PDB file of C-alpha atoms in Angstrom:
ATOM      1  CA  MET A   1      -0.014  -0.258   0.225  1.00  0.00           C
ATOM      2  CA  LYS A   2       1.707   3.338  -1.091  1.00  0.00           C
ATOM      3  CA  GLN A   3      -0.878   5.569   1.139  1.00  0.00           C
ATOM      4  CA  LYS A   4       0.274   5.912   4.880  1.00  0.00           C
ATOM      5  CA  ILE A   5      -2.288   3.621   7.117  1.00  0.00           C
ATOM      6  CA  PHE A   6      -3.489   4.595  10.570  1.00  0.00           C
ATOM      7  CA  TYR A   7      -5.606   2.931  12.676  1.00  0.00           C
ATOM      8  CA  CYS A   8      -8.129   3.277  15.316  1.00  0.00           C
ATOM      9  CA  LYS A   9     -11.188   1.510  16.958  1.00  0.00           C
ATOM     10  CA  SER A  10     -14.058   3.151  14.738  1.00  0.00           C
ATOM     11  CA  TRP A  11     -14.363   6.489  12.435  1.00  0.00           C
ATOM     12  CA  PHE A  12     -17.102   8.863  14.323  1.00  0.00           C
ATOM     13  CA  ARG A  13     -19.163   9.555  11.705  1.00  0.00           C
ATOM     14  CA  ALA A  14     -21.127  12.652  13.669  1.00  0.00           C
ATOM     15  CA  LYS A  15     -18.211  14.206  13.978  1.00  0.00           C
ATOM     16  CA  ASN A  16     -15.990  13.472  11.643  1.00  0.00           C
ATOM     17  CA  LYS A  17     -13.072  11.957  13.696  1.00  0.00           C
ATOM     18  CA  PRO A  18     -11.715   8.869  14.930  1.00  0.00           C
ATOM     19  CA  ILE A  19     -12.127   6.950  18.274  1.00  0.00           C
ATOM     20  CA  ASP A  20      -9.152   5.788  19.919  1.00  0.00           C
ATOM     21  CA  ILE A  21      -6.291   5.903  17.292  1.00  0.00           C
ATOM     22  CA  TRP A  22      -4.168   2.631  17.919  1.00  0.00           C
ATOM     23  CA  PRO A  23      -0.821   1.406  17.375  1.00  0.00           C
ATOM     24  CA  GLU A  24      -0.228  -0.651  14.707  1.00  0.00           C
ATOM     25  CA  ASN A  25       0.187  -3.658  16.249  1.00  0.00           C
ATOM     26  CA  LYS A  26      -2.817  -3.316  18.204  1.00  0.00           C
ATOM     27  CA  ALA A  27      -4.978  -3.242  15.151  1.00  0.00           C
ATOM     28  CA  GLN A  28      -2.874  -6.290  13.653  1.00  0.00           C
ATOM     29  CA  LYS A  29      -3.697  -8.342  16.801  1.00  0.00           C
ATOM     30  CA  LYS A  30      -7.541  -7.190  15.840  1.00  0.00           C
ATOM     31  CA  HIS A  31      -7.178  -8.458  12.599  1.00  0.00           C
ATOM     32  CA  ILE A  32      -5.472 -11.879  13.416  1.00  0.00           C
ATOM     33  CA  ALA A  33      -8.077 -12.479  16.266  1.00  0.00           C
ATOM     34  CA  GLY A  34     -11.107 -11.549  13.674  1.00  0.00           C
ATOM     35  CA  GLU A  35     -12.049  -8.626  15.487  1.00  0.00           C
ATOM     36  CA  SER A  36     -13.211  -5.196  14.472  1.00  0.00           C
ATOM     37  CA  TYR A  37     -11.042  -2.182  13.351  1.00  0.00           C
ATOM     38  CA  THR A  38     -10.998   0.870  11.374  1.00  0.00           C
ATOM     39  CA  ALA A  39      -7.811   1.408   8.962  1.00  0.00           C
ATOM     40  CA  LEU A  40      -7.807   5.361   7.845  1.00  0.00           C
ATOM     41  CA  ILE A  41      -6.488   5.951   4.617  1.00  0.00           C
ATOM     42  CA  GLY A  42      -3.812   8.699   4.117  1.00  0.00           C
ATOM     43  CA  SER A  43      -4.619  10.434   7.265  1.00  0.00           C
ATOM     44  CA  ASP A  44      -5.790  10.622  10.965  1.00  0.00           C
ATOM     45  CA  VAL A  45      -7.537  13.454  10.738  1.00  0.00           C
ATOM     46  CA  LYS A  46      -8.375  13.982   7.043  1.00  0.00           C
ATOM     47  CA  PRO A  47      -8.119  10.478   5.673  1.00  0.00           C
ATOM     48  CA  SER A  48      -9.350   9.938   1.817  1.00  0.00           C
ATOM     49  CA  CYS A  49     -11.043   6.890   2.840  1.00  0.00           C
ATOM     50  CA  PHE A  50     -11.437   4.206   5.600  1.00  0.00           C
ATOM     51  CA  VAL A  51     -11.883   0.440   5.442  1.00  0.00           C
ATOM     52  CA  GLU A  52     -14.164  -0.789   8.692  1.00  0.00           C
ATOM     53  CA  VAL A  53     -12.789  -4.524   8.988  1.00  0.00           C
ATOM     54  CA  MET A  54     -15.576  -6.302  11.175  1.00  0.00           C
ATOM     55  CA  LYS A  55     -14.670 -10.030  10.092  1.00  0.00           C
ATOM     56  CA  ASN A  56     -16.555 -11.148  13.163  1.00  0.00           C
ATOM     57  CA  LYS A  57     -19.675  -9.294  11.803  1.00  0.00           C
ATOM     58  CA  GLY A  58     -19.062 -10.878   8.497  1.00  0.00           C
ATOM     59  CA  TRP A  59     -18.781  -7.980   6.509  1.00  0.00           C
ATOM     60  CA  VAL A  60     -16.119  -5.058   5.463  1.00  0.00           C
ATOM     61  CA  GLY A  61     -17.055  -1.273   4.914  1.00  0.00           C
ATOM     62  CA  VAL A  62     -15.000   1.100   2.922  1.00  0.00           C
ATOM     63  CA  SER A  63     -16.013   4.867   2.842  1.00  0.00           C
ATOM     64  CA  PHE A  64     -14.779   7.536   0.636  1.00  0.00           C
ATOM     65  CA  LEU A  65     -14.704  10.902   2.270  1.00  0.00           C
ATOM     66  CA  ASP A  66     -14.559  14.191   0.483  1.00  0.00           C
ATOM     67  CA  GLN A  67     -12.830  17.708   1.541  1.00  0.00           C
ATOM     68  CA  GLU A  68     -15.177  18.238   4.382  1.00  0.00           C
ATOM     69  CA  LEU A  69     -15.229  14.588   5.034  1.00  0.00           C
ATOM     70  CA  ARG A  70     -18.721  13.715   4.090  1.00  0.00           C
ATOM     71  CA  GLU A  71     -18.748  10.254   2.760  1.00  0.00           C
ATOM     72  CA  TYR A  72     -19.828  10.586  -0.842  1.00  0.00           C
ATOM     73  CA  LEU A  73     -19.196   7.092  -1.427  1.00  0.00           C
ATOM     74  CA  LEU A  74     -19.672   3.769   0.273  1.00  0.00           C
ATOM     75  CA  TYR A  75     -18.924   0.181  -0.346  1.00  0.00           C
ATOM     76  CA  ASN A  76     -19.946  -2.841   2.012  1.00  0.00           C
ATOM     77  CA  PHE A  77     -18.926  -6.014   1.275  1.00  0.00           C
ATOM     78  CA  ARG A  78     -20.236  -9.408   2.819  1.00  0.00           C
ATOM     79  CA  LEU A  79     -17.862 -11.806   4.176  1.00  0.00           C
ATOM     80  CA  LEU A  80     -18.783 -15.275   2.178  1.00  0.00           C
ATOM     81  CA  ASP A  81     -18.379 -18.771   3.613  1.00  0.00           C
ATOM     82  CA  ASP A  82     -15.280 -19.656   1.556  1.00  0.00           C
ATOM     83  CA  GLY A  83     -13.365 -16.899   2.804  1.00  0.00           C
ATOM     84  CA  ARG A  84     -14.105 -14.259   0.195  1.00  0.00           C
ATOM     85  CA  LEU A  85     -15.885 -11.043   0.097  1.00  0.00           C
ATOM     86  CA  PHE A  86     -19.120  -9.759  -2.113  1.00  0.00           C
ATOM     87  CA  LEU A  87     -19.715  -6.278  -2.659  1.00  0.00           C
ATOM     88  CA  SER A  88     -23.459  -6.130  -1.736  1.00  0.00           C
ATOM     89  CA  MET A  89     -24.021  -3.104  -1.650  1.00  0.00           C
ATOM     90  CA  ALA A  90     -22.976   0.614  -3.117  1.00  0.00           C
ATOM     91  CA  VAL A  91     -24.065   3.857  -2.152  1.00  0.00           C
ATOM     92  CA  HIS A  92     -23.078   7.358  -3.906  1.00  0.00           C
ATOM     93  CA  ARG A  93     -24.102  10.888  -2.271  1.00  0.00           C
ATOM     94  CA  GLU A  94     -24.638  14.129  -3.681  1.00  0.00           C
ATOM     95  CA  PHE A  95     -24.466  17.189  -1.375  1.00  0.00           C
ATOM     96  CA  ALA A  96     -26.157  20.690  -1.745  1.00  0.00           C
ATOM     97  CA  GLU A  97     -25.832  23.654   0.827  1.00  0.00           C
ATOM     98  CA  ASN A  98     -29.024  23.682   3.181  1.00  0.00           C
ATOM     99  CA  GLY A  99     -29.961  27.840   3.097  1.00  0.00           C
ATOM    100  CA  GLY A 100     -32.033  29.499   5.827  1.00  0.00           C
ATOM    101  CA  GLU A 101     -31.407  29.376   9.442  1.00  0.00           C
ATOM    102  CA  GLY A 102     -28.332  27.127   9.899  1.00  0.00           C
ATOM    103  CA  ALA A 103     -26.990  28.212   6.054  1.00  0.00           C
ATOM    104  CA  GLY A 104     -23.609  26.361   5.565  1.00  0.00           C
ATOM    105  CA  ILE A 105     -24.710  23.201   7.045  1.00  0.00           C
ATOM    106  CA  LEU A 106     -24.100  20.767   3.940  1.00  0.00           C
ATOM    107  CA  ASN A 107     -27.187  17.972   3.748  1.00  0.00           C
ATOM    108  CA  VAL A 108     -27.354  15.093   1.624  1.00  0.00           C
ATOM    109  CA  SER A 109     -29.542  15.807  -1.316  1.00  0.00           C
ATOM    110  CA  SER A 110     -29.733  12.756  -3.500  1.00  0.00           C
ATOM    111  CA  GLY A 111     -28.313   9.387  -3.601  1.00  0.00           C
ATOM    112  CA  THR A 112     -27.903   6.397  -5.166  1.00  0.00           C
ATOM    113  CA  THR A 113     -28.008   2.753  -3.517  1.00  0.00           C
ATOM    114  CA  TYR A 114     -27.265  -0.409  -5.493  1.00  0.00           C
ATOM    115  CA  ILE A 115     -28.307  -3.785  -3.442  1.00  0.00           C
ATOM    116  CA  PHE A 116     -26.264  -6.806  -5.500  1.00  0.00           C
ATOM    117  CA  ASN A 117     -27.386 -10.143  -5.171  1.00  0.00           C
ATOM    118  CA  GLU A 118     -25.040 -13.004  -6.312  1.00  0.00           C
ATOM    119  CA  ASP A 119     -27.225 -14.216  -8.997  1.00  0.00           C
ATOM    120  CA  GLY A 120     -26.414 -10.863 -10.957  1.00  0.00           C
ATOM    121  CA  ASN A 121     -30.288  -9.038  -9.572  1.00  0.00           C
ATOM    122  CA  THR A 122     -29.579  -5.654  -8.784  1.00  0.00           C
ATOM    123  CA  ILE A 123     -31.567  -3.052  -6.578  1.00  0.00           C
ATOM    124  CA  VAL A 124     -31.247   0.462  -8.016  1.00  0.00           C
ATOM    125  CA  ARG A 125     -32.956   3.354  -5.641  1.00  0.00           C
ATOM    126  CA  GLU A 126     -32.432   6.501  -6.453  1.00  0.00           C
ATOM    127  CA  GLU A 127     -33.649   8.921  -3.747  1.00  0.00           C
ATOM    128  CA  GLN A 128     -33.863  12.839  -4.228  1.00  0.00           C
ATOM    129  CA  PHE A 129     -34.683  14.623  -0.388  1.00  0.00           C
ATOM    130  CA  ASN A 130     -36.163  18.206  -1.644  1.00  0.00           C
ATOM    131  CA  PRO A 131     -38.028  17.223  -2.463  1.00  0.00           C
ATOM    132  CA  TYR A 132     -38.634  14.044  -1.453  1.00  0.00           C
ATOM    133  CA  LYS A 133     -38.745  11.385  -4.478  1.00  0.00           C
ATOM    134  CA  LEU A 134     -37.881   7.376  -4.380  1.00  0.00           C
ATOM    135  CA  GLU A 135     -37.450   5.638  -7.723  1.00  0.00           C
ATOM    136  CA  GLU A 136     -36.904   1.877  -7.389  1.00  0.00           C
ATOM    137  CA  SER A 137     -35.774  -0.242 -10.175  1.00  0.00           C
ATOM    138  CA  GLN A 138     -34.699  -3.996 -11.202  1.00  0.00           C
ATOM    139  CA  THR A 139     -31.886  -4.993 -13.096  1.00  0.00           C
ATOM    140  CA  MET A 140     -29.443  -8.010 -13.909  1.00  0.00           C
ATOM    141  CA  VAL A 141     -25.743  -7.015 -13.967  1.00  0.00           C
ATOM    142  CA  ASP A 142     -22.620  -8.992 -14.329  1.00  0.00           C
ATOM    143  CA  ILE A 143     -20.940  -9.029 -10.283  1.00  0.00           C
ATOM    144  CA  SER A 144     -17.765 -11.141 -11.518  1.00  0.00           C
ATOM    145  CA  GLY A 145     -15.944  -8.079 -10.406  1.00  0.00           C
ATOM    146  CA  ASN A 146     -17.999  -7.727  -6.853  1.00  0.00           C
ATOM    147  CA  TYR A 147     -15.689 -10.229  -5.570  1.00  0.00           C
ATOM    148  CA  GLU A 148     -12.635  -9.720  -3.265  1.00  0.00           C
ATOM    149  CA  LYS A 149      -9.945 -11.989  -1.351  1.00  0.00           C
ATOM    150  CA  PHE A 150     -10.465 -10.664   2.125  1.00  0.00           C
ATOM    151  CA  PRO A 151      -7.651  -8.064   3.233  1.00  0.00           C
ATOM    152  CA  GLU A 152      -4.171  -9.196   4.766  1.00  0.00           C
ATOM    153  CA  PHE A 153      -3.421  -6.764   7.305  1.00  0.00           C
ATOM    154  CA  GLY A 154      -2.311  -3.269   5.846  1.00  0.00           C
ATOM    155  CA  LYS A 155      -3.194  -4.310   2.296  1.00  0.00           C
ATOM    156  CA  TYR A 156      -6.146  -2.714   1.292  1.00  0.00           C
ATOM    157  CA  ASP A 157      -5.594  -1.392  -2.133  1.00  0.00           C
ATOM    158  CA  LEU A 158      -8.249  -3.566  -3.755  1.00  0.00           C
ATOM    159  CA  LEU A 159     -10.937  -2.596  -1.653  1.00  0.00           C
ATOM    160  CA  ILE A 160     -10.356   1.223  -1.936  1.00  0.00           C
ATOM    161  CA  ARG A 161     -10.567   0.796  -5.784  1.00  0.00           C
ATOM    162  CA  LYS A 162     -13.462   3.446  -6.502  1.00  0.00           C
ATOM    163  CA  GLU A 163     -13.782   2.019  -9.921  1.00  0.00           C
ATOM    164  CA  ARG A 164     -15.755  -1.580 -10.012  1.00  0.00           C
TER     165      ARG A 164
END
């Protein structure tokens, strides 16, 4: 991995900061034991993304952050019985300024969620929030690129690829 990695217990989404920064060896012990930890990519205060490794809960999450540390792209991988990961959900969000009182507070203006099944059946949910509108459709997609090997400790390059 070319980028610097920092480790912590988790990322506090409401305050956009890590909870309990850990030394690498503590995170590595958690990885080996199959326990939860978070890897911050690039910085401990302004990461480009973070990887939530929760082998004990059967999933790995990847969240990509913009300059304001908002999650604009999320990938959830489900741990399969054979030890591989399957990209089961992807979410893309767009943000807009909120006018009026509290102006400057940035909110999600729209989002698209993709829920992938291993047979290729995919649900697409497109949401707009002002005014609220939800459209849902189903399609078949090639999911051959949705599988990844469970990462070795410190090797998250395959998981943090944006283009899938």
